[in-house]
């Protein structure tokens, strides 16, 4: 009788320890998710605004407008200092304080810059489009980790839909990995337009 009673107590203690360990693991995972959500990349306030695009051409227009605002000397290229000061003037919340390291990261160590170390419009468009894509991916991943309430996945679905819009690019904005030349797809589209006319 005593051994049965002791066996039940031991099993209860082990089960309680197991449940506590599982809950601690879930709590640690939740803390990591919250920590990741609090981490703001330097361009996130701007990317939040850009992610409200309605089409690929709308996104291109928004990025072009940002470029024009940042290019205060109107020379057709952005230096680090011009970009840093311009981003501060955008009045985002939180304010964007771009560091030299941030600039080096987005320009891939200046590899995407011209010979003067500045960004031109076409390169800026590609960089920002890719950053919007990464931002949407991060936001979708954060939404997918929310299990409660059940409707929280709607935000993730919307972000994924926007990412697909960027990827398939129905309005002619080429992907970052594709050259800007027309290629067979554009030639075919031009032929179809000529036949319609």
C-alpha positions as a printed Julia matrix, in Angstrom:
197×3 Matrix{Float64}:
  0.0    0.0     0.0
  2.79   2.4     0.98
  4.8    1.59   -2.16
  1.76   2.27   -4.38
  1.21   5.57   -2.62
  4.92   6.52   -3.0
  4.89   5.51   -6.67
  1.89   7.81   -7.31
  3.67  10.7    -5.56
  6.86  10.17   -7.58
  4.89  10.02  -10.85
  2.98  13.2    -9.9
  6.22  15.06   -9.1
  7.86  13.92  -12.36
  4.79  14.87  -14.35
  4.66  18.28  -12.68
  8.36  18.86  -13.48
  7.79  17.82  -17.09
  4.82  20.17  -17.5
  6.82  23.01  -15.92
  9.75  22.41  -18.3
  7.45  22.42  -21.33
  5.79  25.64  -20.17
  9.2   27.25  -19.55
 10.2   26.31  -23.1
  7.02  27.89  -24.5
  7.58  31.02  -22.41
 11.17  31.32  -23.65
 10.03  30.95  -27.25
  7.37  33.63  -26.72
  9.97  35.98  -25.19
 12.19  35.49  -28.28
  9.28  36.34  -30.59
  8.51  39.48  -28.6
 12.18  40.44  -28.59
 12.36  40.02  -32.38
  9.25  42.17  -32.81
 10.76  44.95  -30.75
 13.9   44.93  -32.88
 13.46  47.69  -35.42
 15.74  47.84  -38.41
 16.8   51.35  -39.3
 14.54  51.62  -42.35
 11.46  49.94  -40.81
  9.52  53.18  -40.22
  9.9   54.05  -43.91
  9.26  50.47  -45.02
  6.02  50.48  -43.02
  4.79  53.39  -45.13
  6.03  51.9   -48.38
  4.37  48.54  -47.61
  0.97  50.21  -47.99
  1.33  50.03  -51.78
 -1.58  48.9   -53.93
  0.38  47.71  -56.98
  3.95  47.33  -58.18
  3.7   50.64  -60.04
  2.34  52.33  -56.89
  5.34  51.01  -54.94
  7.7   52.28  -57.63
  6.03  55.71  -57.46
  6.31  55.84  -53.67
 10.0   54.87  -53.74
 10.71  57.39  -56.51
  9.02  60.13  -54.47
 11.14  59.24  -51.42
 14.24  59.39  -53.63
 13.3   62.83  -54.93
 12.78  64.08  -51.37
 16.15  62.67  -50.26
 18.06  64.05  -53.26
 18.12  67.63  -51.96
 20.9   68.82  -54.28
 18.96  67.32  -57.23
 22.09  65.84  -58.81
 20.48  62.47  -59.52
 22.38  60.51  -56.86
 22.31  60.09  -53.09
 25.37  60.28  -50.9
 25.39  58.72  -47.44
 25.1   62.14  -45.8
 22.26  63.21  -48.09
 20.38  60.01  -47.34
 21.02  60.2   -43.6
 19.82  63.82  -43.34
 16.9   63.22  -45.69
 15.64  60.22  -43.73
 15.63  62.32  -40.57
 13.47  64.92  -42.34
 10.82  62.33  -43.25
  9.25  62.67  -39.76
  8.7   58.95  -39.27
  7.91  57.38  -35.93
 10.35  56.35  -34.64
 12.77  58.69  -36.42
 15.21  57.05  -38.82
 18.81  57.52  -37.78
 20.82  55.79  -40.49
 24.39  54.94  -39.58
 27.31  54.51  -41.96
 27.12  50.78  -41.2
 23.44  50.73  -42.27
 24.36  52.47  -45.53
 27.17  50.0   -46.16
 24.79  47.09  -45.58
 22.08  48.29  -47.95
 24.65  49.2   -50.62
 26.44  45.86  -50.14
 29.66  47.55  -49.11
 29.23  50.31  -51.73
 29.09  47.69  -54.52
 25.71  49.09  -55.6
 26.95  52.68  -55.6
 28.3   54.63  -58.56
 31.97  55.66  -58.83
 31.4   58.54  -56.35
 29.97  56.15  -53.73
 26.41  57.4   -54.26
 23.12  55.7   -55.09
 21.36  56.42  -58.36
 17.59  56.18  -58.78
 17.44  52.79  -60.53
 19.64  51.19  -57.87
 17.7   52.91  -55.07
 14.47  51.48  -56.52
 15.9   47.96  -56.51
 17.32  48.27  -52.99
 14.14  49.68  -51.51
 11.94  47.18  -53.3
 14.04  44.33  -51.91
 13.91  45.9   -48.44
 10.11  46.2   -48.66
 10.02  42.53  -49.65
 12.16  41.55  -46.63
 10.04  43.76  -44.37
  6.86  42.04  -45.58
  8.47  38.64  -45.0
  9.37  39.61  -41.42
  5.9   40.97  -40.73
  4.27  37.85  -42.18
  6.52  35.65  -40.03
  5.57  37.63  -36.93
  1.86  37.33  -37.77
  2.17  33.6   -38.3
  3.56  33.15  -34.79
  0.37  34.65  -33.35
 -1.96  31.76  -32.75
 -4.49  33.78  -30.76
 -6.79  35.33  -31.75
 -7.5   33.06  -34.73
 -8.09  36.05  -37.04
 -4.49  37.24  -36.61
 -3.45  35.18  -39.62
 -5.44  37.54  -41.83
 -2.66  40.13  -41.52
 -0.11  37.51  -42.53
 -2.18  36.5   -45.55
 -2.39  40.11  -46.67
  1.36  40.57  -46.34
  2.01  37.36  -48.3
 -0.37  38.56  -51.01
  1.6   41.8   -51.24
  4.84  39.87  -51.44
  3.41  37.78  -54.28
  2.42  40.98  -56.01
  6.02  42.14  -55.78
  7.33  38.79  -56.93
  5.14  38.3   -59.96
  5.32  41.97  -60.86
  2.37  42.38  -63.15
  3.15  46.05  -63.82
  6.61  45.72  -65.33
  8.84  46.45  -62.31
 11.61  43.87  -62.75
 12.88  41.76  -59.92
 16.19  42.69  -58.28
 17.82  39.63  -59.8
 16.66  40.38  -63.35
 18.41  42.78  -65.73
 16.43  45.82  -66.84
 16.59  44.81  -70.5
 13.34  43.77  -72.15
 14.01  40.1   -72.8
 11.59  37.66  -74.44
  8.75  38.37  -72.02
  8.74  42.1   -72.84
  9.15  41.46  -76.57
  6.13  39.13  -76.48
  4.11  41.72  -74.55
  5.1   44.42  -77.09
  4.02  42.15  -79.98
  0.64  41.58  -78.31
  0.18  45.33  -77.86
  1.04  45.95  -81.51
 -1.49  43.32  -82.64
 -4.19  44.97  -80.51
 -3.51  48.37  -82.1
